[in-house]
Short mmCIF file of C-alpha atoms in Angstrom, two decimals:
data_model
loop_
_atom_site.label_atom_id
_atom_site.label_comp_id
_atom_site.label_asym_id
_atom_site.label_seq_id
_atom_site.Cartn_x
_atom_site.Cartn_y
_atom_site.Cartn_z
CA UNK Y 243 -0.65 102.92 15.12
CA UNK Y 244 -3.87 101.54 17.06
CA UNK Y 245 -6.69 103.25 17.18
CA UNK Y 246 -7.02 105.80 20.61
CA UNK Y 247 -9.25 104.44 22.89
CA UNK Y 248 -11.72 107.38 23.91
CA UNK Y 249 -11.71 108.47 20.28
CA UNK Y 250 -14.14 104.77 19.23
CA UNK Y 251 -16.01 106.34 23.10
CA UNK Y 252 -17.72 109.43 21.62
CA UNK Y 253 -21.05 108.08 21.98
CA UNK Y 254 -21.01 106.83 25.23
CA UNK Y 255 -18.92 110.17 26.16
CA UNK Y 256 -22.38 112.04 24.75
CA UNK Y 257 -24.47 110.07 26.17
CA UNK Y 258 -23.17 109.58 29.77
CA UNK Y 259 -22.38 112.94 30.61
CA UNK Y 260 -26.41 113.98 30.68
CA UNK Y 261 -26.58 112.10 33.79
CA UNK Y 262 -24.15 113.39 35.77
CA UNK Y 263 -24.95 117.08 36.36
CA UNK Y 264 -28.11 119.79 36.53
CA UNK Y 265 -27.71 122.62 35.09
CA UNK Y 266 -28.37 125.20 37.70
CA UNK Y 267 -26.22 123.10 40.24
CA UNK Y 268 -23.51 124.08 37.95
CA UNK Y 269 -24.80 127.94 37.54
CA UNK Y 270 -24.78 127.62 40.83
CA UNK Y 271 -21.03 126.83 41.60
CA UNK Y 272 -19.51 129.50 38.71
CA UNK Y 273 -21.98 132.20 40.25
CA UNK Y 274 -22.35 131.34 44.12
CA UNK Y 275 -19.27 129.28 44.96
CA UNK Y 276 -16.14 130.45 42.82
CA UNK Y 277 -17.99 133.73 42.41
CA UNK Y 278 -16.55 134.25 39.12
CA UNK Y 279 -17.58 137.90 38.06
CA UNK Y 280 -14.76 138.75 35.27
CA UNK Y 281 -13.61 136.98 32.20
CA UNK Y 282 -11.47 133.94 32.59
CA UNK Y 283 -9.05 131.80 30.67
CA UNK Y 284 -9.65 128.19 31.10
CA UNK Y 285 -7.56 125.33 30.24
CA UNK Y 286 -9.07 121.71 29.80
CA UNK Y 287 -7.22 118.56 30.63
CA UNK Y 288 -8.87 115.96 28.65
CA UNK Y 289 -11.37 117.73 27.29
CA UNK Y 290 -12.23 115.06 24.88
CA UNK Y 291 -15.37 116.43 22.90
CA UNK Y 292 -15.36 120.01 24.79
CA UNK Y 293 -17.69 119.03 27.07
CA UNK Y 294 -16.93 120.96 30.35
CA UNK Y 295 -16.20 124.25 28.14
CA UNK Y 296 -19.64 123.09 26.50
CA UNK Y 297 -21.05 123.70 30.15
CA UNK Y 298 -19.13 126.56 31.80
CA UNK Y 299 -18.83 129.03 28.95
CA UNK Y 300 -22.45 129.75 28.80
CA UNK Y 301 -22.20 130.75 33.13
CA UNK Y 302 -19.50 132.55 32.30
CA UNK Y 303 -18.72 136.61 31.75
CA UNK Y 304 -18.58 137.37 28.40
CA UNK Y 305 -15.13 137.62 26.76
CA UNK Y 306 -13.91 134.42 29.11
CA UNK Y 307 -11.72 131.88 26.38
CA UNK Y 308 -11.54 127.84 26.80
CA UNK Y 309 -8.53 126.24 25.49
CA UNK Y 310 -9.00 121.65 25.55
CA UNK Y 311 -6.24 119.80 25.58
CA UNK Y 312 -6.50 116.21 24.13
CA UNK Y 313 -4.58 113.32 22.87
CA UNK Y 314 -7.59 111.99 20.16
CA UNK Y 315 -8.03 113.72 16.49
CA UNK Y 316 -11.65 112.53 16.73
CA UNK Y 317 -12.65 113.87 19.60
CA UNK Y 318 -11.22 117.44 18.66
CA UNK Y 319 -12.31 117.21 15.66
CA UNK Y 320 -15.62 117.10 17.28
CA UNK Y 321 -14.92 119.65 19.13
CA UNK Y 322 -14.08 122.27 16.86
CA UNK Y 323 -17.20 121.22 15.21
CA UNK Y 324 -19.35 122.04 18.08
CA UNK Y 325 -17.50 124.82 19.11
CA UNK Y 326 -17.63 126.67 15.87
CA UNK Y 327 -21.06 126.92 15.59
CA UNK Y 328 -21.11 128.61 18.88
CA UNK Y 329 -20.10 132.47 20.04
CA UNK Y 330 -17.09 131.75 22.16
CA UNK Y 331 -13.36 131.80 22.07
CA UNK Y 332 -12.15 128.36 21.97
CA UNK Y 333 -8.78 126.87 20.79
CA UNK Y 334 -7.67 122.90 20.95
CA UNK Y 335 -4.28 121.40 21.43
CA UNK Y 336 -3.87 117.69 20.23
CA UNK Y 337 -0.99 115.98 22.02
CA UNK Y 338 -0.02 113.52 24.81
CA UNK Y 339 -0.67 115.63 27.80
CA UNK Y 340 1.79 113.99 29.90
CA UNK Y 341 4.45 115.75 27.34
CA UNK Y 342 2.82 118.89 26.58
CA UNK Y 343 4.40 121.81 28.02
CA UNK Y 344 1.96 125.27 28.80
CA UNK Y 345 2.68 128.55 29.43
CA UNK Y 346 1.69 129.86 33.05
CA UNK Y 347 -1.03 131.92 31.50
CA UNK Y 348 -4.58 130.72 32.52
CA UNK Y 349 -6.72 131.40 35.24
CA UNK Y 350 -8.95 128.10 36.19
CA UNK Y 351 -7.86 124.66 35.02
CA UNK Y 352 -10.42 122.06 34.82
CA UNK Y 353 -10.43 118.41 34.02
CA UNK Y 354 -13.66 116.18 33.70
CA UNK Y 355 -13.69 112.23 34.42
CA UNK Y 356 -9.70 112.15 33.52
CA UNK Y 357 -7.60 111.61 36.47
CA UNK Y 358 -9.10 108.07 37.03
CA UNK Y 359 -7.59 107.26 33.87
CA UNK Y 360 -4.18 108.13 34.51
CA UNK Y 361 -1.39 106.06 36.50
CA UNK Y 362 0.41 109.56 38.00
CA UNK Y 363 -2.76 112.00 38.81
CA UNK Y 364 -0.65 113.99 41.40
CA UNK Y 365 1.53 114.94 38.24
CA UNK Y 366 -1.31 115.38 36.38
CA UNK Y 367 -2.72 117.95 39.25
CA UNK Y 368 0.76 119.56 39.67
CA UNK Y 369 0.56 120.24 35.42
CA UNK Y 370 -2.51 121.89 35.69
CA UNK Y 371 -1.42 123.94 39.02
CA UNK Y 372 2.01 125.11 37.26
CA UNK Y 373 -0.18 126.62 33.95
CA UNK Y 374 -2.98 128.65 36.43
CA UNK Y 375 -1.32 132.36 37.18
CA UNK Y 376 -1.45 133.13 40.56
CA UNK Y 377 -4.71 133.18 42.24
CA UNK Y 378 -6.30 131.05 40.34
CA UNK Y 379 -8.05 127.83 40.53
CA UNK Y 380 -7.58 124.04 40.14
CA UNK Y 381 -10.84 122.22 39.76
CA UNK Y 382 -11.38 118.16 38.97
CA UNK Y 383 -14.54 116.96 38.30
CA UNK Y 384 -14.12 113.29 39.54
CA UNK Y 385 -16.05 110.11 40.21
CA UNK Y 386 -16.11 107.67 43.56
CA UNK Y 387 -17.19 105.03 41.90
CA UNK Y 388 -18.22 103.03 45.05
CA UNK Y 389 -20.60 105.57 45.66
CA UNK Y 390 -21.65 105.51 42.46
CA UNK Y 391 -22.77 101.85 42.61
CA UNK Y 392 -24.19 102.13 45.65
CA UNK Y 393 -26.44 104.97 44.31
CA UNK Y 394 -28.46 102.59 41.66
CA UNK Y 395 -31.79 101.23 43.12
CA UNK Y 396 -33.95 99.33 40.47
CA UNK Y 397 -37.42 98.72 42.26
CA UNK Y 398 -38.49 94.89 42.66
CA UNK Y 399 -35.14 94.31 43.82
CA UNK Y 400 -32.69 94.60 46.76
CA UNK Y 401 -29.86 96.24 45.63
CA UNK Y 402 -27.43 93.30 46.54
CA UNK Y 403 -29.17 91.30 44.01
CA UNK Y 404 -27.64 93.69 40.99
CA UNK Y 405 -24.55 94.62 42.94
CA UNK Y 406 -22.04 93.52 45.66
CA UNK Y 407 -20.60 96.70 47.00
CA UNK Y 408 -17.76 95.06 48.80
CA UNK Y 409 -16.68 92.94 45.96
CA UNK Y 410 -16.25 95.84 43.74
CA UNK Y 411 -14.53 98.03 46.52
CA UNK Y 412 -12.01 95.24 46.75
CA UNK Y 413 -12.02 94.88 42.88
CA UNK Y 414 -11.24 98.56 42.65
CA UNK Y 415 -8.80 99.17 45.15
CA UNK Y 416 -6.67 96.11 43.46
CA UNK Y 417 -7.41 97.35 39.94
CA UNK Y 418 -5.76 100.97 41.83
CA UNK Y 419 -2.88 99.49 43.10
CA UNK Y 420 -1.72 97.58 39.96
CA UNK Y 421 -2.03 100.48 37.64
CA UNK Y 422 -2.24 103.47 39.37
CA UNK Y 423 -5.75 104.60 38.16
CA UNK Y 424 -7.93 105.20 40.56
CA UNK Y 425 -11.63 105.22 40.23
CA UNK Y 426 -12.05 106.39 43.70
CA UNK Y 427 -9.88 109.25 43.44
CA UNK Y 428 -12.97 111.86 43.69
CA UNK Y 429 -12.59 111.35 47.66
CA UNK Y 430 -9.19 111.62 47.88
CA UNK Y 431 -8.53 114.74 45.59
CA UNK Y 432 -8.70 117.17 48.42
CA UNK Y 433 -5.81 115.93 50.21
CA UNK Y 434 -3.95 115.53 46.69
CA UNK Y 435 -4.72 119.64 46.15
CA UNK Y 436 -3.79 120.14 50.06
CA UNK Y 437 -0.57 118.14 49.41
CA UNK Y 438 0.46 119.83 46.41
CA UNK Y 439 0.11 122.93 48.30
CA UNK Y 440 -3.53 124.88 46.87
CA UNK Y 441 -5.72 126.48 49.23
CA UNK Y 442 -9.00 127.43 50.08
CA UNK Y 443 -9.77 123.72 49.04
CA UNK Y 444 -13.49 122.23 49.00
CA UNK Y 445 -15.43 118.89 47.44
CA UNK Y 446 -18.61 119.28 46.43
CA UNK Y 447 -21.18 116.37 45.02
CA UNK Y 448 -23.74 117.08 42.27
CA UNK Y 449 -26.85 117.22 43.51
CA UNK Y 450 -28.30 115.37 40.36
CA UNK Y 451 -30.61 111.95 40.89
CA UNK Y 452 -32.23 110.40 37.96
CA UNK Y 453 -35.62 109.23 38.32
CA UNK Y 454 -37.11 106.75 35.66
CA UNK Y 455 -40.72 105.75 36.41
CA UNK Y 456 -43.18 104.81 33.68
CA UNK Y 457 -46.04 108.18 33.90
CA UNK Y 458 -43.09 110.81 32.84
CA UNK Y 459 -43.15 112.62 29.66
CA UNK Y 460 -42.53 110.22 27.11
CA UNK Y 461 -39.59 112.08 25.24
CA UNK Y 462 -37.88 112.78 28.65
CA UNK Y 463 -38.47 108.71 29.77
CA UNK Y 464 -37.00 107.43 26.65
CA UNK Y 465 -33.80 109.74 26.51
CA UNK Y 466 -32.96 108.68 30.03
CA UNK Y 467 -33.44 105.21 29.06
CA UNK Y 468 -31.39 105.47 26.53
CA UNK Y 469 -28.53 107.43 28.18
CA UNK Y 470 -28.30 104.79 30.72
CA UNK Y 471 -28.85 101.58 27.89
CA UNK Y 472 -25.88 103.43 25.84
CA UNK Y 473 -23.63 104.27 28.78
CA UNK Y 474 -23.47 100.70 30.15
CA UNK Y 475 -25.35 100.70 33.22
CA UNK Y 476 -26.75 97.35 32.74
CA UNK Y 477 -25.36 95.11 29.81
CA UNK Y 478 -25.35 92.12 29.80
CA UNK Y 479 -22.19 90.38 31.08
CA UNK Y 480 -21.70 88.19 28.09
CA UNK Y 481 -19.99 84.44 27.88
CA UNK Y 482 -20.41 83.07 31.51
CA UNK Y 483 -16.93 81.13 31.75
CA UNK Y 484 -15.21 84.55 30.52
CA UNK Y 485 -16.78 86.99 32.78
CA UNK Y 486 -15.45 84.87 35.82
CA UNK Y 487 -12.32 84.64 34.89
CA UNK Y 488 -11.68 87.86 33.78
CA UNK Y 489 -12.91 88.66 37.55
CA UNK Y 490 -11.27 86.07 38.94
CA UNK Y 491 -7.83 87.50 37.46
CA UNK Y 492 -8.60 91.20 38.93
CA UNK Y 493 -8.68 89.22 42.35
CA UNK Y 494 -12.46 87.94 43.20
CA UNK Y 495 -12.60 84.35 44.24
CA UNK Y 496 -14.92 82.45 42.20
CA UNK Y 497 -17.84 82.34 44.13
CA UNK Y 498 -17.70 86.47 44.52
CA UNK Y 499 -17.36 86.16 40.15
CA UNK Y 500 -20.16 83.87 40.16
CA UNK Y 501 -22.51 85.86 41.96
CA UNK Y 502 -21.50 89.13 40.44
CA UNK Y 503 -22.29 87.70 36.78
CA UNK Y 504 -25.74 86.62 38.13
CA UNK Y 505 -26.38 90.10 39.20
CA UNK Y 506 -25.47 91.77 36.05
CA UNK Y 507 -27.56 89.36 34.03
CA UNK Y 508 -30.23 89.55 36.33
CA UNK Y 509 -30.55 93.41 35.96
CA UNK Y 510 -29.55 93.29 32.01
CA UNK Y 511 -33.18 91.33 31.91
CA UNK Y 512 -34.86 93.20 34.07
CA UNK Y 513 -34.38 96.96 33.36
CA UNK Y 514 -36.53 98.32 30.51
CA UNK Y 515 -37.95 101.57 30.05
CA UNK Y 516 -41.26 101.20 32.75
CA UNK Y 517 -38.59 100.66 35.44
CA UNK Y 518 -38.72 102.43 38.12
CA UNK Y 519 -35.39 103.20 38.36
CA UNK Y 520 -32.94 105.90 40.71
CA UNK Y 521 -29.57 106.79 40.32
CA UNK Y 522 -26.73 109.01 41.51
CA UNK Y 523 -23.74 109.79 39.57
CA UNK Y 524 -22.55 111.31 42.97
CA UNK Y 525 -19.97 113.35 40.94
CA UNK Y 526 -17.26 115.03 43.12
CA UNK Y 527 -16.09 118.62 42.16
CA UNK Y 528 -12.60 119.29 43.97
CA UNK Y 529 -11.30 122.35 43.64
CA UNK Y 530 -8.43 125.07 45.47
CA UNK Y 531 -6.83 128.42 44.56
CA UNK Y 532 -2.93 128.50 43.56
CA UNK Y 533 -0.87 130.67 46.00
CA UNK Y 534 2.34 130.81 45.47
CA UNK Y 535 3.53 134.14 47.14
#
């Protein structure tokens, strides 16, 4: 049997996820926004390495539990690791989640950076609805990953010399409509909940920018470097000829491929750690209550 994909990703899962969120934004939304003030029981789909229970447990009133569900050994076995070295209630199911069947028993179902990857989110969202009792809460934390690239400024540059935002739109929405997976679907997951039939239903964006500039604390400079070296934000594109026609086959014409490969190479060069450098995950958190009275 191959190898599962995000279970060879655990590095880049560790290192990409520090640059999506702050902290007290995220104190902020368990304390000020679902105004969560007794234990809960939260169930994780696609928790990979734990990393959402990682964050929430700690905001959370003692005695809440955090039950990931995951289809890769490695990454639950990472999980557990982490998770039993720390003072909460936390159980793992391995297993193909579009098979696994849950009992209607939990109160807030989550899912980090997962629904992109799937063909059928809206089954995906009506899984996690069925398992939350009712009042409870359906919340995806999801990227728009147009907005994404249009949140990366490297200075010495214009920012259509590293990226062509309508390229990639187009690239994205064909790359959508072939497979199903969406990498835009942050946007559109409040009329997903509102179809499916949850309430109360809001988006909101981390507030989180990353600033690199060369006179910050020299610990602090190089981890962000390195986060965004490690997570991919500018490699280098590789064998010419390739790179175009892999774009080329995901529907750019070849002077759109041409360019684009200039761009990456030109900011694979250029980035280093005295960049002055900003960028905005511009993470989406969508989330709704389950009535069903």
């Amino acid at each position: 049997m191959d190898e599962y994909y995000w279970d060879t990703r655990i590095e880049y899962l560790r290192n990409s996820r520090d640059l999506f969120y702050n902290d007290d934004y995220l104190e902020f939304l368990v304390k000020m926004v679902w105004k969560i003030e007794a234990p809960v029981h939260i169930v994780d789909f696609g928790c990979g390495y734990g990393y959402l229970g990682l964050k929430l447990l700690p905001l959370l009133p003692q005695g809440s539990t955090y039950t990931g569900l995951d289809l890769g050994n490695k990454l639950l076995a990472e999980a557990r690791q982490l998770f039993a070295r720390l003072p909460y209630e936390a159980s793992f199911i391995q297993g193909d989640i579009q098979q696994l069947q849950l009992d209607r028993k939990y109160d807030l179902a989550v899912c980090h950076a997962f629904l992109l990857h799937v063909s059928n989110p809206l089954d995906i969202l009506q899984k996690m609805i069925d398992c939350v009792t009712d009042g409870g809460k359906v919340a995806a934390f999801e990227p728009h990953w147009i907005g994404n690239a249009a949140n990366f400024y490297l200075h010495g540059f214009e920012q259509s010399q590293h990226v062509q935002l309508g390229l990639l739109q187009k690239l994205y929405e064909l790359d959508a409509a072939r497979s199903g997976k969406d990498g835009n679907i942050g946007l559109k997951l409040p009329l997903y909940m509102s179809q499916l039939g949850l309430t109360e239903i809001q988006c909101r964006v981390s507030d989180k920018v990353n600033v690199l500039y060369p006179r910050m604390e020299q610990e602090e400079k190089h981890k962000l470097y390195d986060d965004l070296r490690k997570s991919g934000y500018a490699d280098a594109p590789g064998d010419r000829e390739i790179f175009i026609d892999q774009l080329i086959a995901r529907g750019a014409t070849p002077e759109e491929a041409g360019v684009q490969y200039d761009n990456e190479l030109l900011l694979s060069q250029q980035f280093n750690s005295e960049s002055l450098l900003t960028y905005a995950a511009n993470m989406k958190i969508t989330f709704g209550k389950v009535e069903r009275s």
